[in-house]
mmCIF file of C-alpha atoms in Angstrom:
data_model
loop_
_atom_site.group_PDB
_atom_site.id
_atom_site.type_symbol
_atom_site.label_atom_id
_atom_site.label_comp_id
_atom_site.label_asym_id
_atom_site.label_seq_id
_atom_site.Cartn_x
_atom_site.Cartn_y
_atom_site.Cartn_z
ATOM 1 C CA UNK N 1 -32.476 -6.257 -110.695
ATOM 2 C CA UNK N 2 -31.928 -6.018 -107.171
ATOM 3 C CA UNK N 3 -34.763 -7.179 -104.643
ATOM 4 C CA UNK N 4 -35.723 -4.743 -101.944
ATOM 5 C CA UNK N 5 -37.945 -3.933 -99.310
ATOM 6 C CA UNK N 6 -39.086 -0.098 -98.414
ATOM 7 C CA UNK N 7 -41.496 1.448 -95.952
ATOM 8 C CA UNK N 8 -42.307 4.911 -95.954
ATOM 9 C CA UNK N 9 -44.218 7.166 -94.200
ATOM 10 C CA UNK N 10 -46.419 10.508 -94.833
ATOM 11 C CA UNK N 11 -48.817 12.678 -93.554
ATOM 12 C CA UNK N 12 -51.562 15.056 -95.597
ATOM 13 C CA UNK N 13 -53.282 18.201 -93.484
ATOM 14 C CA UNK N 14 -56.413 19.191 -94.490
ATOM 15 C CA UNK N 15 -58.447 21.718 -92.899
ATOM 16 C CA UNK N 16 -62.146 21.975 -91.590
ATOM 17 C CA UNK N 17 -63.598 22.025 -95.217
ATOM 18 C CA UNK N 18 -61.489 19.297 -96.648
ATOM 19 C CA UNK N 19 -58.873 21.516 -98.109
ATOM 20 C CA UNK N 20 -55.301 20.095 -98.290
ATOM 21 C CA UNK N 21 -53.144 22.452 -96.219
ATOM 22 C CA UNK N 22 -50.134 20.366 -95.890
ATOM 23 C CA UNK N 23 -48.568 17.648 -97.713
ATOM 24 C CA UNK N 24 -45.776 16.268 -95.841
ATOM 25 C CA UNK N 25 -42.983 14.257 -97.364
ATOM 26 C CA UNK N 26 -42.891 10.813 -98.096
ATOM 27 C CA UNK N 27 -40.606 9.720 -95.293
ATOM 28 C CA UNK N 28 -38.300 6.274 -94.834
ATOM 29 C CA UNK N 29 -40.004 4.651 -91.474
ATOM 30 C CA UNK N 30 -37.876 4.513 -88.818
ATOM 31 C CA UNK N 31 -38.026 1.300 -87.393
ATOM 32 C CA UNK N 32 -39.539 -1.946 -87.677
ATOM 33 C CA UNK N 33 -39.537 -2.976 -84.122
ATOM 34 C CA UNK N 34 -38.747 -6.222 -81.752
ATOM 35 C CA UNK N 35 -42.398 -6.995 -81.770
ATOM 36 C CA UNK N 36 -42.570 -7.147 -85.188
ATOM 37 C CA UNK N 37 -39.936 -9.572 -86.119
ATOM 38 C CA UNK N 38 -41.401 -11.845 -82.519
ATOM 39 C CA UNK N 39 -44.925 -11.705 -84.217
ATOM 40 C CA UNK N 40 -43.258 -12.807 -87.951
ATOM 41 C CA UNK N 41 -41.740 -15.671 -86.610
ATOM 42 C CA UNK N 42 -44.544 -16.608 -84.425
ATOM 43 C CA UNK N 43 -47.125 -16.952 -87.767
ATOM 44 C CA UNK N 44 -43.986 -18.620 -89.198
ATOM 45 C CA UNK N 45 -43.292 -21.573 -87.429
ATOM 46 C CA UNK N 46 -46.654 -21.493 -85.128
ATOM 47 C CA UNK N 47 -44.769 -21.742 -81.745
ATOM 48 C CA UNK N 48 -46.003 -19.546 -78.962
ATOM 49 C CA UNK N 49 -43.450 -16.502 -78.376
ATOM 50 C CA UNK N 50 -43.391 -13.862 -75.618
ATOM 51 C CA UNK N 51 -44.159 -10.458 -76.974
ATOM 52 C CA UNK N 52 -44.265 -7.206 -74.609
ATOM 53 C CA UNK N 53 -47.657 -5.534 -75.472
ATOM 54 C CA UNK N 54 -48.638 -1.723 -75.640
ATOM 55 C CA UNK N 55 -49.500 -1.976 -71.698
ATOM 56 C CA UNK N 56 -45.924 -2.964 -71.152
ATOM 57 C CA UNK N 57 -47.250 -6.537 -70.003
ATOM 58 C CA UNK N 58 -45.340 -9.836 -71.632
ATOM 59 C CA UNK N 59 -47.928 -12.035 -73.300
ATOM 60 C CA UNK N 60 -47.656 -15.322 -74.413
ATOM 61 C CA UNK N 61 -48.824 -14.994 -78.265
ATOM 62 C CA UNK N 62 -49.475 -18.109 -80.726
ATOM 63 C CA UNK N 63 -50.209 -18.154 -84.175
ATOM 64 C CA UNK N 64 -53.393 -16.845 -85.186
ATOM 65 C CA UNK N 65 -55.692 -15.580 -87.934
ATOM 66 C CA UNK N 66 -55.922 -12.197 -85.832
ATOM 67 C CA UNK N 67 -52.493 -11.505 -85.432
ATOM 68 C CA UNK N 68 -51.103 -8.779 -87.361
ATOM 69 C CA UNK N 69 -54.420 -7.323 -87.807
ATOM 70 C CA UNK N 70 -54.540 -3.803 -88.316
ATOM 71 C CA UNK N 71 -57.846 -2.626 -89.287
ATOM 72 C CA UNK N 72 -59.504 -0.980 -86.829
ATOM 73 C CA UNK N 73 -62.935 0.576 -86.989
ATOM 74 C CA UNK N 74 -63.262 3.765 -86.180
ATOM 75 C CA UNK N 75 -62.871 5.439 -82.233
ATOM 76 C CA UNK N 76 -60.681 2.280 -81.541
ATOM 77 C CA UNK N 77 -57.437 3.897 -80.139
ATOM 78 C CA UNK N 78 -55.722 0.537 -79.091
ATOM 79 C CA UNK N 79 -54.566 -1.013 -82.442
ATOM 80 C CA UNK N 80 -53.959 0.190 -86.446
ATOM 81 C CA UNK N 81 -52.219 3.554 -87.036
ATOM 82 C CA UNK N 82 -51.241 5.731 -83.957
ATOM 83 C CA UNK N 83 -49.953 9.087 -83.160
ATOM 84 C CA UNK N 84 -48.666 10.803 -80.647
ATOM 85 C CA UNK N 85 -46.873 13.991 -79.488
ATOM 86 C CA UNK N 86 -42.942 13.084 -78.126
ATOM 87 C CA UNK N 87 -40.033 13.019 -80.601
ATOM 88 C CA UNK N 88 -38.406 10.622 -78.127
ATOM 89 C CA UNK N 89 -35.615 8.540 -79.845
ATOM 90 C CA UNK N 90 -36.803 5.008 -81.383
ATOM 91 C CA UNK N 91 -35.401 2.486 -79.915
ATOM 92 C CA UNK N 92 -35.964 -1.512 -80.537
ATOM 93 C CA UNK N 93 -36.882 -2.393 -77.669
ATOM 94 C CA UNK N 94 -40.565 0.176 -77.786
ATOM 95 C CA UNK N 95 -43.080 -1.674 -76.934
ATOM 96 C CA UNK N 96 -45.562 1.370 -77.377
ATOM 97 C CA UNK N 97 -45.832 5.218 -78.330
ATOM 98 C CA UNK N 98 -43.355 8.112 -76.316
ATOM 99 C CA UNK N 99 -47.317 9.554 -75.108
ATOM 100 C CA UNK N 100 -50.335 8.481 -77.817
ATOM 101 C CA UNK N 101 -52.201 11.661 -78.612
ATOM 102 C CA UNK N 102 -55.576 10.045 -77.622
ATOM 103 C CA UNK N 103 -57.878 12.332 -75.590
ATOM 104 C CA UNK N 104 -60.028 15.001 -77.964
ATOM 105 C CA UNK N 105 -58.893 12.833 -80.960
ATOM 106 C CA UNK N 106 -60.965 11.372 -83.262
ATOM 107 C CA UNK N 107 -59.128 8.201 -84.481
ATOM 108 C CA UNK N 108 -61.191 7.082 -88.079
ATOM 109 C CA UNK N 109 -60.884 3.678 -89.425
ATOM 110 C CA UNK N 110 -57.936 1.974 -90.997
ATOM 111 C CA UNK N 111 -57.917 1.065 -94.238
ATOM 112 C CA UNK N 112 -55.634 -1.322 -95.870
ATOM 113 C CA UNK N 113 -55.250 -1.841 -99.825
ATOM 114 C CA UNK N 114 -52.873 -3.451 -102.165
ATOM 115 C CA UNK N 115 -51.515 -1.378 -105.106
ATOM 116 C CA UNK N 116 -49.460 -3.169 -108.129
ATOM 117 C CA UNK N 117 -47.774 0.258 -109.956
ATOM 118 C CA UNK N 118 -45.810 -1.782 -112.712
ATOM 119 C CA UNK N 119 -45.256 -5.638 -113.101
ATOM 120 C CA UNK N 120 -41.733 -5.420 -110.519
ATOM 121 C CA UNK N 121 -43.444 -3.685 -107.679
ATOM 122 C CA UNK N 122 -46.712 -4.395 -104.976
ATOM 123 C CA UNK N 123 -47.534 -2.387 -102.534
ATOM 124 C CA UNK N 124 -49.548 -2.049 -99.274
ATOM 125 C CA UNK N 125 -50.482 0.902 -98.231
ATOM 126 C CA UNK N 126 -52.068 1.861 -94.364
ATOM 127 C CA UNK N 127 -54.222 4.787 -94.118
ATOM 128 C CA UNK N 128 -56.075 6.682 -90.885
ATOM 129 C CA UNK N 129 -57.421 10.157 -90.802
ATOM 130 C CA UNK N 130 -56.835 11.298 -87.336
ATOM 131 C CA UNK N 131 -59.031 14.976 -86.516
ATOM 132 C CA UNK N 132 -58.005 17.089 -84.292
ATOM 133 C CA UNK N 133 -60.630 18.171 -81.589
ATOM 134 C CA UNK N 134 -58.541 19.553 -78.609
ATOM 135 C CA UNK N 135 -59.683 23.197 -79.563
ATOM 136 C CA UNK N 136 -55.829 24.058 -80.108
ATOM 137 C CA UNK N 137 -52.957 23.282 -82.757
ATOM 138 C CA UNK N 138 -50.956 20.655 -82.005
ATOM 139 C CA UNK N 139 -47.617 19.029 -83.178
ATOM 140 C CA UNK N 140 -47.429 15.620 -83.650
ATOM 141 C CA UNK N 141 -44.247 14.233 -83.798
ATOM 142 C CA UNK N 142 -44.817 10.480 -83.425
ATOM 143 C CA UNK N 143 -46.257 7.647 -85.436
ATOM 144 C CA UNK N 144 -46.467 3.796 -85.271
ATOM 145 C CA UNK N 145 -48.536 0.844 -86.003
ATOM 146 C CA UNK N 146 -49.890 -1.618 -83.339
ATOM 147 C CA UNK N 147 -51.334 -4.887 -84.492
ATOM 148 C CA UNK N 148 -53.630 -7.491 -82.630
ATOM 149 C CA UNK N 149 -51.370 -10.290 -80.968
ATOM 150 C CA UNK N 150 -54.447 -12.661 -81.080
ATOM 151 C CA UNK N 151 -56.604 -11.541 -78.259
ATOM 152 C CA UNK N 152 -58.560 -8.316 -79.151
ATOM 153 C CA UNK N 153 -57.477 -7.036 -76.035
ATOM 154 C CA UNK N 154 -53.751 -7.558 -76.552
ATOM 155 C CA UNK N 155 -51.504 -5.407 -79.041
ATOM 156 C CA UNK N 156 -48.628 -4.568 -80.060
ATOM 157 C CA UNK N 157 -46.413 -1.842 -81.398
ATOM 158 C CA UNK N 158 -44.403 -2.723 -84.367
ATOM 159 C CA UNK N 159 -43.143 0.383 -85.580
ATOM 160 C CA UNK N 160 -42.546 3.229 -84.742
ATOM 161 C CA UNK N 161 -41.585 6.931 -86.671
ATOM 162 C CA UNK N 162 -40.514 10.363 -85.516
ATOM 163 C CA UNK N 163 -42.676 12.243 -88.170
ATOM 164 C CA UNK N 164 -43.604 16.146 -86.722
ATOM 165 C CA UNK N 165 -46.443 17.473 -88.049
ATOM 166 C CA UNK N 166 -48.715 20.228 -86.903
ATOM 167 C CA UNK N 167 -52.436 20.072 -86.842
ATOM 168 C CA UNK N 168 -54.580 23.239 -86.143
ATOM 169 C CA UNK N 169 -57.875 22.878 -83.924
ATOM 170 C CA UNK N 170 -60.074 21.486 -85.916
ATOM 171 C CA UNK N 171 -58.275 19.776 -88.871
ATOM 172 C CA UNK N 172 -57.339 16.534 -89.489
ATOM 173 C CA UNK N 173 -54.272 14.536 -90.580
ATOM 174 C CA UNK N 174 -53.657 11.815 -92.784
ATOM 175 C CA UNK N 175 -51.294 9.482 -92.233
ATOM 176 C CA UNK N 176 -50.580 6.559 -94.612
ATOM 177 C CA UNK N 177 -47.641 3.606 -94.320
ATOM 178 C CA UNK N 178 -46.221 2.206 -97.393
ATOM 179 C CA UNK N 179 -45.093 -0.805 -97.627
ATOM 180 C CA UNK N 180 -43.372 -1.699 -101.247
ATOM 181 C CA UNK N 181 -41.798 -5.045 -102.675
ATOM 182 C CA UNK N 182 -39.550 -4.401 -105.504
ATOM 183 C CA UNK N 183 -37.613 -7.222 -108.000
#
């Protein structure tokens, strides 16, 4: 059997009530970023690297218990899942999102489980509902994930996915990363 590696990406509508309106695909992520591969090696071998955060600023990250962290409470718009609204190309060197949707959103909390479907495969999956309260629809078309370098005030992006989605006033979206070993 060959070993691989997979991360995906979807998003599930629902309106006001609850109802599912939408359930988008199950998508291949687009990138693992620069900052993710500089914060890997940094837990790795504990020696301080330089990482660009989400504020475009280089910080000086060491190897932490907090770093990687993704589980933000809910309102907190700096780290976990983020969206935002530009399809801009991804490019490894993104240190953040095209433009994070972030004003009239409600950002809820991410969650962060393991899942073991059949003895070759585990699985993490990354969930945030994100609601809509801009009093229009709006399209989506950018995801990504920034994790804690460290310092709670310091983050950054480690992937990043063109995913278009539209959300009407009102609703919400789900978006959940999966992240799958398979022997």
């Amino acid at each position: 059997m060959k070993s691989q590696i997979k991360i995906e990406v979807q998003a599930i509508v629902k309106d006001k009530t609850g109802k599912i309106i939408k359930r988008g695909p199950r998508r291949r992520a687009n990138s693992l970023l620069k900052a993710f591969i500089q914060l890997l090696a940094v837990q790795m071998d504990a020696t301080s690297r330089t990482i660009k955060d989400t504020l475009n600023a280089d910080y000086s990250c060491a190897a932490g218990t907090s770093n990687f962290l993704l589980n933000a409470p809910a309102v907190t718009k700096t780290y976990g899942l983020v969206i935002g609204t530009t399809d801009t190309a991804v490019t490894m060197a993104d240190y953040k999102l095209a433009a994070q949707a972030s004003t009239n959103w409600t950002y809820g909390v991410v969650t962060v489980a393991t899942a073991n479907p059949d003895a070759s495969t585990w699985r993490i999956d990354i969930t945030r509902v994100f609601t809509n309260e801009t009093g229009a629809s709006v399209t989506l078309k950018e995801v990504g994930i920034y994790a804690r370098l460290v310092s709670s005030s310091n983050h950054g992006c480690i992937e990043r996915t063109v995913y278009t989605v539209a959300v009407g006033a009102g609703a919400s979206v789900t978006f959940t990363y999966y992240i799958t070993i398979t022997l």
